[in-house]
Amino acid sequence: MSIVDRIDAALDRLTDQQKTGLAIGAGIGAAAVLGYCAHRAIRSRVPRSGKYPSNTLPTDAYDAVIIGSGPSGSTCAFYMARGGARVALLDKEHFPRDKYCGDAVCTPAIRILEEMGVLKELVDHNEANFADSGGFVSPSGLSYIGASKERLGGAAACAVKRTHLDMRMAHKARDTGADLREGFEVASVPLFDAQTGLWSVTSAKGETVRGRVLVLADGATSRMAMQMGYCTEPPKGVCSRAYVEGGTHNADFDGVCFYQRESLPGYSAIFRHPNDELNYCYYLIPCGKDGMCGDVTEADLKRLHEGAIRHDPFISRALGPKAKVERMKAAALRLGSQGVPRSYDDHLLIIGDAAGHIDPLTGEGIHTAMMGGKAAAATIMAMRKTGNFSRASTCQYERAWMRAYGHDFAYSKRGAELIYKYPILLDACANEMQRVGDPMMTKWAEVMTNMRPKTYFLRPDVALPMGFALLRELWAQRIAKRPDAYQATASATAA
Ligand SMILES: Cc1cc2nc3c(=O)[nH]c(=O)nc-3n(C[C@H](O)[C@H](O)[C@H](O)COP(=O)(O)OP(=O)(O)OC[C@H]3O[C@@H](n4cnc5c(N)ncnc54)[C@H](O)[C@@H]3O)c2cc1C
Ligand SMILES: *[C@@H]1O[C@H](CO)[C@@H](O)[C@H](O)[C@H]1NC(C)=O
């Protein structure tokens, strides 16, 4: 008997009075659900009216002035311009410019790039390498590299140099109608005039632009947000980068993450570009006591970065003896909204790294920068219709990014703490990958690139096999005393 049949039979046995009672109960329940949904729908819209409808915008002013045209600023500018808004997109640099980064672009970003028409340009110019063979080395040296193009088909990441990516995105925003102003360094705090409801933003050279909404998109140091009091502390994470010349190395994969035990929950990674150049970087992820990234600090980055090139058995083998490695560069990571308790205010939004929108487990933030930039554009377009630019409206942006990826930050942070305390969890992941192969690797990649929430690992059908993998690893490491594969590979390489 099916569940439905059982319920039917139970209903048959009820008296009419009981049935009426049930119907009323169900009615009240349904009304409550509908009421709640209606309440949610109303709450998730911006207020209907305000002081600044479109016809009050002076012809020389913009609907929004965006400071910074990295992935977050350019995405926001693109969607605003496409919707017919007037937008100024300011950057202190001239494109093309370099940005220290691991260059790994996750699927949610790839989708937005496709929508913007930028992906096609990157592909046409051979500037994007879709990762078909990718993998992972666990703290005790268990490795899994999915190597089949066919099975890993739905790539979860591609590698694009930021010199190319950021230039094409900024230019796409400009070609769609945004006013891109390069070499415009905002050096002083923008001023808001409550009378006209306009911001004035002035460059170091003295040019001024005015706009209804100020969007801070100036990157992880959040200089503007700091000076304006929205950000309270410098970023706590850090990451290195070095390019390796194409043709000088031995890497035969597209992307691999290496979880060295010493620097957990941080990790290092190598991604390959279309011209066979490699991007090698080393992430230190804040965890534990203030100022610490697990057992190491920012001061250890150079040692770890250079040490791994020479002594990590997997990395030194991938690079080989003749690799031409660029001098180490490094930049800050502001993870999980660190130091930025609120991303909105009257006539103001903070997006991308400036708001700390980097995943606290992976250190990746290009896709979140772009998703947040798009959400900010949607909120600004809605406010433009109603003329209400107050906090009651701008808070919709925070709701949107929380829904899209912000809720995951707490789980990611917890995930980082877990793998710092129990590195064996990563060994168990690798063990399970070695057992079931690419399907597990694909799931892992999807969770790590925000295509699935981190809570996916808690689902019984995922958690149970992981539990068994953990038992297998506990057995192998604690009882069978399997030698550490990192040590074993290291001595094999040395010999
Ligand atoms: C070493 C490293 C490796 C990383 N690896 C990855 C990775 O592999 N994958 C991933 O997804 N993420 C990675 N990240 C994170 C990623 O780089 C950021 O999340 C992303 O760049 C955020 O984009 P954004 O637009 O918010 O800021 P940014 O890209 O930093 O852009 C900010 C822009 O603002 C401009 N600007 C700053 N101040 C001013 C001013 N006063 N006036 C005018 N303009 C100004 C800057 O010139 C810059 O163009 C890495 C970060 C680091 C440091
Ligand atoms: C915008 O809407 C909010 C909420 O309805 C209201 O309190 C506020 O006064 C409005 N702001 C302006 C400038 O009209």
PDB file of N, CA and C in Angstrom, residues 437-469:
ATOM      1  N   GLY A 437      36.244   7.480  -8.107  1.00  0.00           N
ATOM      2  CA  GLY A 437      36.720   8.169  -9.299  1.00  0.00           C
ATOM      3  C   GLY A 437      36.047   9.496  -9.576  1.00  0.00           C
ATOM      4  N   ASP A 438      35.917   9.823 -10.854  1.00  0.00           N
ATOM      5  CA  ASP A 438      35.477  11.145 -11.278  1.00  0.00           C
ATOM      6  C   ASP A 438      34.147  11.628 -10.697  1.00  0.00           C
ATOM      7  N   PRO A 439      33.147  10.734 -10.483  1.00  0.00           N
ATOM      8  CA  PRO A 439      31.892  11.268  -9.916  1.00  0.00           C
ATOM      9  C   PRO A 439      32.111  11.998  -8.586  1.00  0.00           C
ATOM     10  N   MET A 440      33.010  11.453  -7.752  1.00  0.00           N
ATOM     11  CA  MET A 440      33.297  12.095  -6.468  1.00  0.00           C
ATOM     12  C   MET A 440      34.096  13.378  -6.682  1.00  0.00           C
ATOM     13  N   MET A 441      35.058  13.327  -7.625  1.00  0.00           N
ATOM     14  CA  MET A 441      35.869  14.512  -7.942  1.00  0.00           C
ATOM     15  C   MET A 441      34.964  15.636  -8.440  1.00  0.00           C
ATOM     16  N   THR A 442      33.999  15.291  -9.271  1.00  0.00           N
ATOM     17  CA  THR A 442      33.083  16.290  -9.827  1.00  0.00           C
ATOM     18  C   THR A 442      32.271  16.937  -8.717  1.00  0.00           C
ATOM     19  N   LYS A 443      31.765  16.102  -7.785  1.00  0.00           N
ATOM     20  CA  LYS A 443      30.985  16.644  -6.670  1.00  0.00           C
ATOM     21  C   LYS A 443      31.831  17.595  -5.840  1.00  0.00           C
ATOM     22  N   TRP A 444      33.049  17.165  -5.558  1.00  0.00           N
ATOM     23  CA  TRP A 444      33.968  17.991  -4.778  1.00  0.00           C
ATOM     24  C   TRP A 444      34.165  19.346  -5.481  1.00  0.00           C
ATOM     25  N   ALA A 445      34.436  19.279  -6.779  1.00  0.00           N
ATOM     26  CA  ALA A 445      34.680  20.510  -7.548  1.00  0.00           C
ATOM     27  C   ALA A 445      33.441  21.404  -7.530  1.00  0.00           C
ATOM     28  N   GLU A 446      32.272  20.785  -7.614  1.00  0.00           N
ATOM     29  CA  GLU A 446      31.042  21.579  -7.629  1.00  0.00           C
ATOM     30  C   GLU A 446      30.811  22.290  -6.297  1.00  0.00           C
ATOM     31  N   VAL A 447      31.122  21.603  -5.201  1.00  0.00           N
ATOM     32  CA  VAL A 447      30.954  22.242  -3.888  1.00  0.00           C
ATOM     33  C   VAL A 447      31.988  23.365  -3.727  1.00  0.00           C
ATOM     34  N   MET A 448      33.231  23.083  -4.151  1.00  0.00           N
ATOM     35  CA  MET A 448      34.300  24.068  -3.977  1.00  0.00           C
ATOM     36  C   MET A 448      34.098  25.297  -4.855  1.00  0.00           C
ATOM     37  N   THR A 449      33.317  25.183  -5.910  1.00  0.00           N
ATOM     38  CA  THR A 449      33.122  26.326  -6.806  1.00  0.00           C
ATOM     39  C   THR A 449      31.726  26.927  -6.659  1.00  0.00           C
ATOM     40  N   ASN A 450      31.110  26.708  -5.508  1.00  0.00           N
ATOM     41  CA  ASN A 450      29.811  27.327  -5.204  1.00  0.00           C
ATOM     42  C   ASN A 450      28.664  26.902  -6.114  1.00  0.00           C
ATOM     43  N   MET A 451      28.800  25.762  -6.788  1.00  0.00           N
ATOM     44  CA  MET A 451      27.669  25.290  -7.582  1.00  0.00           C
ATOM     45  C   MET A 451      26.706  24.507  -6.708  1.00  0.00           C
ATOM     46  N   ARG A 452      27.217  23.981  -5.620  1.00  0.00           N
ATOM     47  CA  ARG A 452      26.390  23.340  -4.602  1.00  0.00           C
ATOM     48  C   ARG A 452      26.760  23.956  -3.269  1.00  0.00           C
ATOM     49  N   PRO A 453      25.789  24.051  -2.324  1.00  0.00           N
ATOM     50  CA  PRO A 453      26.122  24.597  -1.009  1.00  0.00           C
ATOM     51  C   PRO A 453      27.052  23.647  -0.253  1.00  0.00           C
ATOM     52  N   LYS A 454      27.814  24.186   0.693  1.00  0.00           N
ATOM     53  CA  LYS A 454      28.739  23.358   1.475  1.00  0.00           C
ATOM     54  C   LYS A 454      27.979  22.279   2.256  1.00  0.00           C
ATOM     55  N   THR A 455      26.709  22.561   2.575  1.00  0.00           N
ATOM     56  CA  THR A 455      25.905  21.598   3.340  1.00  0.00           C
ATOM     57  C   THR A 455      25.648  20.311   2.544  1.00  0.00           C
ATOM     58  N   TYR A 456      26.000  20.328   1.251  1.00  0.00           N
ATOM     59  CA  TYR A 456      25.846  19.125   0.432  1.00  0.00           C
ATOM     60  C   TYR A 456      26.556  17.935   1.084  1.00  0.00           C
ATOM     61  N   PHE A 457      27.716  18.222   1.732  1.00  0.00           N
ATOM     62  CA  PHE A 457      28.479  17.151   2.374  1.00  0.00           C
ATOM     63  C   PHE A 457      27.738  16.544   3.572  1.00  0.00           C
ATOM     64  N   LEU A 458      26.684  17.228   4.035  1.00  0.00           N
ATOM     65  CA  LEU A 458      25.927  16.701   5.176  1.00  0.00           C
ATOM     66  C   LEU A 458      24.776  15.807   4.730  1.00  0.00           C
ATOM     67  N   ARG A 459      24.475  15.806   3.416  1.00  0.00           N
ATOM     68  CA  ARG A 459      23.378  14.954   2.944  1.00  0.00           C
ATOM     69  C   ARG A 459      23.707  13.491   3.213  1.00  0.00           C
ATOM     70  N   PRO A 460      22.717  12.729   3.684  1.00  0.00           N
ATOM     71  CA  PRO A 460      23.011  11.332   4.067  1.00  0.00           C
ATOM     72  C   PRO A 460      23.689  10.534   2.953  1.00  0.00           C
ATOM     73  N   ASP A 461      23.249  10.741   1.690  1.00  0.00           N
ATOM     74  CA  ASP A 461      23.835   9.938   0.610  1.00  0.00           C
ATOM     75  C   ASP A 461      25.278  10.325   0.313  1.00  0.00           C
ATOM     76  N   VAL A 462      25.716  11.480   0.808  1.00  0.00           N
ATOM     77  CA  VAL A 462      27.106  11.882   0.638  1.00  0.00           C
ATOM     78  C   VAL A 462      27.875  11.624   1.937  1.00  0.00           C
ATOM     79  N   ALA A 463      27.229  11.964   3.062  1.00  0.00           N
ATOM     80  CA  ALA A 463      27.901  11.846   4.359  1.00  0.00           C
ATOM     81  C   ALA A 463      28.221  10.387   4.706  1.00  0.00           C
ATOM     82  N   LEU A 464      27.333   9.482   4.331  1.00  0.00           N
ATOM     83  CA  LEU A 464      27.514   8.080   4.712  1.00  0.00           C
ATOM     84  C   LEU A 464      28.763   7.470   4.063  1.00  0.00           C
ATOM     85  N   PRO A 465      28.875   7.560   2.704  1.00  0.00           N
ATOM     86  CA  PRO A 465      30.104   7.042   2.095  1.00  0.00           C
ATOM     87  C   PRO A 465      31.348   7.758   2.609  1.00  0.00           C
ATOM     88  N   MET A 466      31.211   9.069   2.909  1.00  0.00           N
ATOM     89  CA  MET A 466      32.358   9.804   3.462  1.00  0.00           C
ATOM     90  C   MET A 466      32.724   9.255   4.842  1.00  0.00           C
ATOM     91  N   GLY A 467      31.702   8.879   5.606  1.00  0.00           N
ATOM     92  CA  GLY A 467      31.939   8.285   6.913  1.00  0.00           C
ATOM     93  C   GLY A 467      32.730   6.992   6.788  1.00  0.00           C
ATOM     94  N   PHE A 468      32.357   6.176   5.806  1.00  0.00           N
ATOM     95  CA  PHE A 468      33.089   4.922   5.587  1.00  0.00           C
ATOM     96  C   PHE A 468      34.523   5.201   5.138  1.00  0.00           C
ATOM     97  N   ALA A 469      34.664   6.228   4.282  1.00  0.00           N
ATOM     98  CA  ALA A 469      36.008   6.594   3.810  1.00  0.00           C
ATOM     99  C   ALA A 469      36.870   7.024   4.995  1.00  0.00           C
TER     100      ALA A 469
END
